[in-house]
Coordinates of C-alpha atoms in Angstrom, one line a residue:
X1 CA -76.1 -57.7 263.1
X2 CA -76.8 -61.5 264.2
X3 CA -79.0 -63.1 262.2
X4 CA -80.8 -66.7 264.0
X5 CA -83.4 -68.5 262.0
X6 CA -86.4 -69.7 263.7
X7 CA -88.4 -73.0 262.5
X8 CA -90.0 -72.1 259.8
X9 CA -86.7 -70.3 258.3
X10 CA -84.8 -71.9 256.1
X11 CA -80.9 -71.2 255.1
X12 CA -80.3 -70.8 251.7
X13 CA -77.3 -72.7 251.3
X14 CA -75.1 -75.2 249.1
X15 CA -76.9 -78.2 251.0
X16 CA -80.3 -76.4 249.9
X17 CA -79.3 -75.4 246.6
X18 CA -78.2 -79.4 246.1
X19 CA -81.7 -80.6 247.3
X20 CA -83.7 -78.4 245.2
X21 CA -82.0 -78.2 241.7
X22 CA -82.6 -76.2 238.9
X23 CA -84.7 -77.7 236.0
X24 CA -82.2 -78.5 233.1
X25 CA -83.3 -78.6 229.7
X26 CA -83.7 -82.1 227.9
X27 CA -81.8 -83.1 224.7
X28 CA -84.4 -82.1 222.5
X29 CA -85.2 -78.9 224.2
X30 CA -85.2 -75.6 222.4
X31 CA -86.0 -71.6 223.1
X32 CA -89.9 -72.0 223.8
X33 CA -89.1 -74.8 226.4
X34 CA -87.2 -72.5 228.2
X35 CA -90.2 -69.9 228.3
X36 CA -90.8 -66.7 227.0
X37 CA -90.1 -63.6 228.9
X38 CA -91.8 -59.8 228.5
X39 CA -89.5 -57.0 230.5
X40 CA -91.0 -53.8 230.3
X41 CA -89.0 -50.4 231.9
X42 CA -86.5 -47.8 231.3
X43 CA -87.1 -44.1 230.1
X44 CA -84.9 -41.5 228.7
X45 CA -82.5 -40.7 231.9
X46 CA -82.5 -44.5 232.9
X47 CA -82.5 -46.3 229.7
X48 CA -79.5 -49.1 231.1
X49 CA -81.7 -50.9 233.1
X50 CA -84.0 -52.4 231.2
X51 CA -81.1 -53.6 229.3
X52 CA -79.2 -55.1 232.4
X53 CA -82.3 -57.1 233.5
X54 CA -82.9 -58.5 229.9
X55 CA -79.7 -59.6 229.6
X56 CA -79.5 -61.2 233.2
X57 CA -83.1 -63.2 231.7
X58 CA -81.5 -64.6 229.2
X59 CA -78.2 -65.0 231.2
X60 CA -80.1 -66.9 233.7
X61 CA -81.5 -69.6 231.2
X62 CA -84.8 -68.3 229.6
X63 CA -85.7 -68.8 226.0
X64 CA -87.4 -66.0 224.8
X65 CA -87.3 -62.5 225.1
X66 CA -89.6 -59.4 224.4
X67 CA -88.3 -56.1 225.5
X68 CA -90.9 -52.8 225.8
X69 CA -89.3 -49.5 226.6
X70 CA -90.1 -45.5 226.0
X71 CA -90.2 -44.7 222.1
X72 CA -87.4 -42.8 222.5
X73 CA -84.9 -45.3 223.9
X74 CA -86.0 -48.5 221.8
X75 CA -84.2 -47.7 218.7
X76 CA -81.0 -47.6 221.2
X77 CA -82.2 -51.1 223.1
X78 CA -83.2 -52.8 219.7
X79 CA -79.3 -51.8 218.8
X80 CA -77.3 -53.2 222.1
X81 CA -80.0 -56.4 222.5
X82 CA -79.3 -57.9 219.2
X83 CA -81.2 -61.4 220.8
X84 CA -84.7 -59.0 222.0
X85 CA -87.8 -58.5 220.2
X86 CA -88.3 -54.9 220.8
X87 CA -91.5 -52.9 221.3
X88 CA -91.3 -49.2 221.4
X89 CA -93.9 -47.9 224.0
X90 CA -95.5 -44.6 224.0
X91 CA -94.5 -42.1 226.5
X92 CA -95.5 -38.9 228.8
X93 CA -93.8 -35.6 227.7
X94 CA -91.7 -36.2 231.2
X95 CA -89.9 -39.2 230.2
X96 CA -92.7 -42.2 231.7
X97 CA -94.5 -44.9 229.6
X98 CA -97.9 -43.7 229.2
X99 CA -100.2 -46.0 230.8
X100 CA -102.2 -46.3 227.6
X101 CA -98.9 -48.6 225.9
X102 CA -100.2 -51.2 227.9
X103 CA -102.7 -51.8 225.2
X104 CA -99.9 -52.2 222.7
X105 CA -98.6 -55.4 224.6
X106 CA -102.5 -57.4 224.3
X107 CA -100.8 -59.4 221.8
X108 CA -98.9 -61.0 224.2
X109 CA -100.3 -61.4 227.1
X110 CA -101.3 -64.8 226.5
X111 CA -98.4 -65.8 225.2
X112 CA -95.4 -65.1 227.7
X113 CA -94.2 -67.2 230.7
X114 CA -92.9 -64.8 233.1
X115 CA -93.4 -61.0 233.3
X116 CA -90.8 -58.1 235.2
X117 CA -92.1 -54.5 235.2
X118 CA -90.0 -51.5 236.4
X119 CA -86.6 -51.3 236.0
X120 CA -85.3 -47.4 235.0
X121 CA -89.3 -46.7 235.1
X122 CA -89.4 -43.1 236.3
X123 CA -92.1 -41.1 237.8
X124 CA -93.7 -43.2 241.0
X125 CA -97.7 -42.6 240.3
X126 CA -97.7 -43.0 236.3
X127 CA -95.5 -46.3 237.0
X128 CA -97.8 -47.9 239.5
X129 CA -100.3 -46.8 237.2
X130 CA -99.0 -49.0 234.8
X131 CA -98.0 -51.8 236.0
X132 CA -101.6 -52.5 238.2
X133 CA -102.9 -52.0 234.3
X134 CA -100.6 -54.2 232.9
X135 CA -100.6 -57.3 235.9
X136 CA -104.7 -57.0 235.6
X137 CA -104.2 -57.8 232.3
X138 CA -101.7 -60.6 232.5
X139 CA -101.5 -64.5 234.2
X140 CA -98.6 -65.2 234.5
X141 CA -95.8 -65.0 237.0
X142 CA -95.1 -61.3 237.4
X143 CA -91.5 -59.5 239.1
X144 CA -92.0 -55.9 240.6
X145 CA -89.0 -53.6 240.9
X146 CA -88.5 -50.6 241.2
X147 CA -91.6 -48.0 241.4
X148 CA -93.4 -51.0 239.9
X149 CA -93.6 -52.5 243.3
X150 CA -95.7 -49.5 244.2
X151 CA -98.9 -51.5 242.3
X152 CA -98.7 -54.6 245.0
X153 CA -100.5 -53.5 247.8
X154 CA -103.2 -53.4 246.4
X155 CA -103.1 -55.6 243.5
X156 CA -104.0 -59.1 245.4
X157 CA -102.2 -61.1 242.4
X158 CA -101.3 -64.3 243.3
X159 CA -97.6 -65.5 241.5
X160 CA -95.4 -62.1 242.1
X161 CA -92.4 -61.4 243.4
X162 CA -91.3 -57.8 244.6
X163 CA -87.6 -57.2 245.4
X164 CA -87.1 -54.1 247.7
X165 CA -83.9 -53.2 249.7
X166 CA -84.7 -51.5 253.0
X167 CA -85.3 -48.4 251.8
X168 CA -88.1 -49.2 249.1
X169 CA -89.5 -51.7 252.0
X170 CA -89.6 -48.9 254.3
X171 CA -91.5 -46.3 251.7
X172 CA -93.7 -49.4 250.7
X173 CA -94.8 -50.6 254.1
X174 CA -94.9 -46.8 255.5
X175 CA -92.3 -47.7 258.7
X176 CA -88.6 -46.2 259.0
X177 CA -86.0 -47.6 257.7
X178 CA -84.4 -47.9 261.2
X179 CA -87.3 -50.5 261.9
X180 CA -87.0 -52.6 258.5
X181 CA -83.6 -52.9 258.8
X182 CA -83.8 -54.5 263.0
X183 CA -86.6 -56.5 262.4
X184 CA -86.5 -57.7 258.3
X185 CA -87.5 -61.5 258.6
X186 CA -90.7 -60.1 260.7
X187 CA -91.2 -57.3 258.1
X188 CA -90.4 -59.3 255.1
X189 CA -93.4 -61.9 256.1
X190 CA -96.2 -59.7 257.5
X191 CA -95.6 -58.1 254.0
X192 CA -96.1 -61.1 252.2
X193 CA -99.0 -62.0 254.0
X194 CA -100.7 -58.9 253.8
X195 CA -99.8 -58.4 249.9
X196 CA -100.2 -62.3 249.1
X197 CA -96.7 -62.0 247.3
X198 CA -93.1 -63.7 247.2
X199 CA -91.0 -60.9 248.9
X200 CA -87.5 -60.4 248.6
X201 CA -86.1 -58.6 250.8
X202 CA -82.0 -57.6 249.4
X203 CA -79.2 -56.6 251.3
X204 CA -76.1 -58.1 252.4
X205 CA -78.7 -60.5 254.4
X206 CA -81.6 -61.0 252.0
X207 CA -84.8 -62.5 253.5
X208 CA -87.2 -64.1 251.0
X209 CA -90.4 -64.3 252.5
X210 CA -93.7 -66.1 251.2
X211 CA -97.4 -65.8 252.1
X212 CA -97.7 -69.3 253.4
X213 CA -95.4 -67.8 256.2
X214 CA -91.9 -69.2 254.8
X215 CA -89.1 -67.1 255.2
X216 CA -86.2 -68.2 253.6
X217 CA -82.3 -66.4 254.6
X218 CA -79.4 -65.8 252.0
X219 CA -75.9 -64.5 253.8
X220 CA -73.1 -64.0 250.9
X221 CA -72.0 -62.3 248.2
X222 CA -69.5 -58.9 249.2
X223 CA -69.1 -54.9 249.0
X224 CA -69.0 -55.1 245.2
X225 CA -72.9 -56.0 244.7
X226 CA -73.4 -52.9 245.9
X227 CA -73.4 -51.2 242.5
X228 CA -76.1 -49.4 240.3
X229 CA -77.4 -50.9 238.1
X230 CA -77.0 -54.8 240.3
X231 CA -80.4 -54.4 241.8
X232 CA -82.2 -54.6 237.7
X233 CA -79.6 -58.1 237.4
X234 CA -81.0 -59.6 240.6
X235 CA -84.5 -58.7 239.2
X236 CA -84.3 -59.9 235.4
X237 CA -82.3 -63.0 236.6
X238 CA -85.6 -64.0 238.9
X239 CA -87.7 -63.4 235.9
X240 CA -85.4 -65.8 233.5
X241 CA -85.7 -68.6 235.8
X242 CA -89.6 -68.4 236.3
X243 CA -90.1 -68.3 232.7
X244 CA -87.8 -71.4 233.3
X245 CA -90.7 -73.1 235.5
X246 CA -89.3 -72.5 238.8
X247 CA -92.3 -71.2 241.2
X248 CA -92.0 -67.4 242.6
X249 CA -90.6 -69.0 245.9
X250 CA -87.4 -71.1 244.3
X251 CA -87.2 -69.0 241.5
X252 CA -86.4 -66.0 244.0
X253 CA -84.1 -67.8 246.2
X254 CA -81.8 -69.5 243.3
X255 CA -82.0 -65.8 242.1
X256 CA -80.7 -64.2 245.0
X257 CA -78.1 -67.2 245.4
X258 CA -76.6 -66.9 241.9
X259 CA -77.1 -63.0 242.0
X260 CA -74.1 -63.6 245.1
X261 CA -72.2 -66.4 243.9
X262 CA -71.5 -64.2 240.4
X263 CA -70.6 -61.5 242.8
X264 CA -67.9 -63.6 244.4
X265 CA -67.0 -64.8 241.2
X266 CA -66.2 -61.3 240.0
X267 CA -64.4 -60.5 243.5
X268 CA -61.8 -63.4 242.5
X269 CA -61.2 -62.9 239.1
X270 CA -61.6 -59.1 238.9
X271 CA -61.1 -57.6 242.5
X272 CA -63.9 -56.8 245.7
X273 CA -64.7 -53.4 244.3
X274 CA -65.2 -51.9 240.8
X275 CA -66.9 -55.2 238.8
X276 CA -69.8 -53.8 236.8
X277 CA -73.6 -54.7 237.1
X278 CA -73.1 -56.0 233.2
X279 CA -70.3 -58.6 234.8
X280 CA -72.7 -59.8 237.4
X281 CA -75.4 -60.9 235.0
X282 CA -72.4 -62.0 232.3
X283 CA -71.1 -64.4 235.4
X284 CA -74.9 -66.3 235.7
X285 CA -74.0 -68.6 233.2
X286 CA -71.1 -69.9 234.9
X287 CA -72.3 -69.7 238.2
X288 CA -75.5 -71.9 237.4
X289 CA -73.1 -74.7 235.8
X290 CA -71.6 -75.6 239.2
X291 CA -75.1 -76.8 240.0
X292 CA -75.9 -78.4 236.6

């Protein structure tokens, strides 16, 4: 499929990633400067997730990190996340965090920098449940994924990011998926407008779309991003660098651009196919040097 950009799209490039650089730490700088992240997800059958988006937070730069999952899968997280504070969440007899654990995280909410909710969250209604409780109880800059996303239509928070593929954007919007995947730059922004949110719209083409009516295009990466478990990567990797102080715009665009670049990392130094979501958010690191 062609892609043309119209003029008030902007290509996501090496020439734009030059002229809008990431924020590097000073001399002096330490953890807290780099801001303090909250992920909250997983559950029983999908406990990986959560991990793979912490660890692309604190692969992609930020400080801090506070991890809340199911009671039955923190003693497991607290284990293989050595660098996480770990809060162990109460949970439905079906595997879902009860919508009452939100009240175990008050302690925080004033204190963190950046926000994701969903990854390996299961069970659609007690999820958006959740996370609606959970952003109206929170300021800061907030990433959806996953069921989360299911609490933005009709949570008019300003500062979030949602980061369907064209299947999600399809259930989310209520058109096909025939239709989100012909016309995405037009979806991608009427959805931002009409949720007042940062969308990111992933695929081989991802189309990050603001309220104000930008709609920003990334073309890269290869077959090998398409891997479970990648999606959680691209999402905590957003979250690290808005804890970092990018704004949901940037911070989702360098997100999506290192997300591809660690992909075609992996495809030279491990092969096209078979790199693990683990390796893509263990390549950030490098990948953000080039632009340091």
């Amino acid at each position: 499929m062609a892609h043309s950009t119209s003029a008030a799209t902007q290509r996501i490039d090496e020439d734009w990633l030059r002229h809008h650089p990431l924020p590097q730490p000073g001399a002096g700088s330490d953890k807290e400067s780099r801001g303090h992240v909250l992920v909250v997800g997983g559950s029983p059958q999908i406990p990986g997730a959560i991990l793979l988006a912490a660890t692309a937070a604190l692969r992609a730069g930020a400080g801090k990190l506070v991890v809340a999952t199911c009671e039955q899968v923190a003693p497991l997280l607290a284990t293989a996340l050595p660098e996480a504070r770990v809060i162990a969440l109460p949970q439905t007899a079906d595997g879902a965090l009860a919508v009452a654990g939100v009240d175990d995280l008050a302690e925080l909410t004033g204190d963190i920098d950046a926000l994701l909710v969903g990854p390996g969250m299961q069970h659609e209604a007690t999820t958006v449940a959740f996370a609606r409780r959970l952003l109206a109880a929170t300021a800061c800059p907030a990433v959806l994924d996953a069921y989360a996303m299911g609490a933005i239509p009709s949570a008019s928070r300003p500062h979030t990011v949602v980061t369907p593929h064209a299947g999600e954007m399809a259930h989310l919007s209520g058109l096909s998926k025939d239709e989100v995947v012909q016309r995405p730059c037009e979806i991608a922004t009427a959805a931002a407008e009409d949720w007042q949110a940062t969308v990111v719209l992933k695929g081989a083409a991802s189309w990050i779309a603001a309220p104000d009516h930008h709609a920003w295009l990334h073309v890269g990466g290869n077959a090998g991003l398409g891997v479970s478990g990648s999606g959680d990567v691209l999402a905590g990797g957003i979250v690290g660098l808005l804890a970092r102080g990018l704004p949901p715009l940037h911070g989702s665009a360098w997100g999506v651009a290192l997300h591809a670049r660690a992909g075609e990392l992996l495809a030279q130094r491990i092969g096209p196919l078979g790199y693990l979501a683990r390796e893509i958010a263990d390549a950030l690191p490098q990948v953000m040097a080039r632009y340091g």
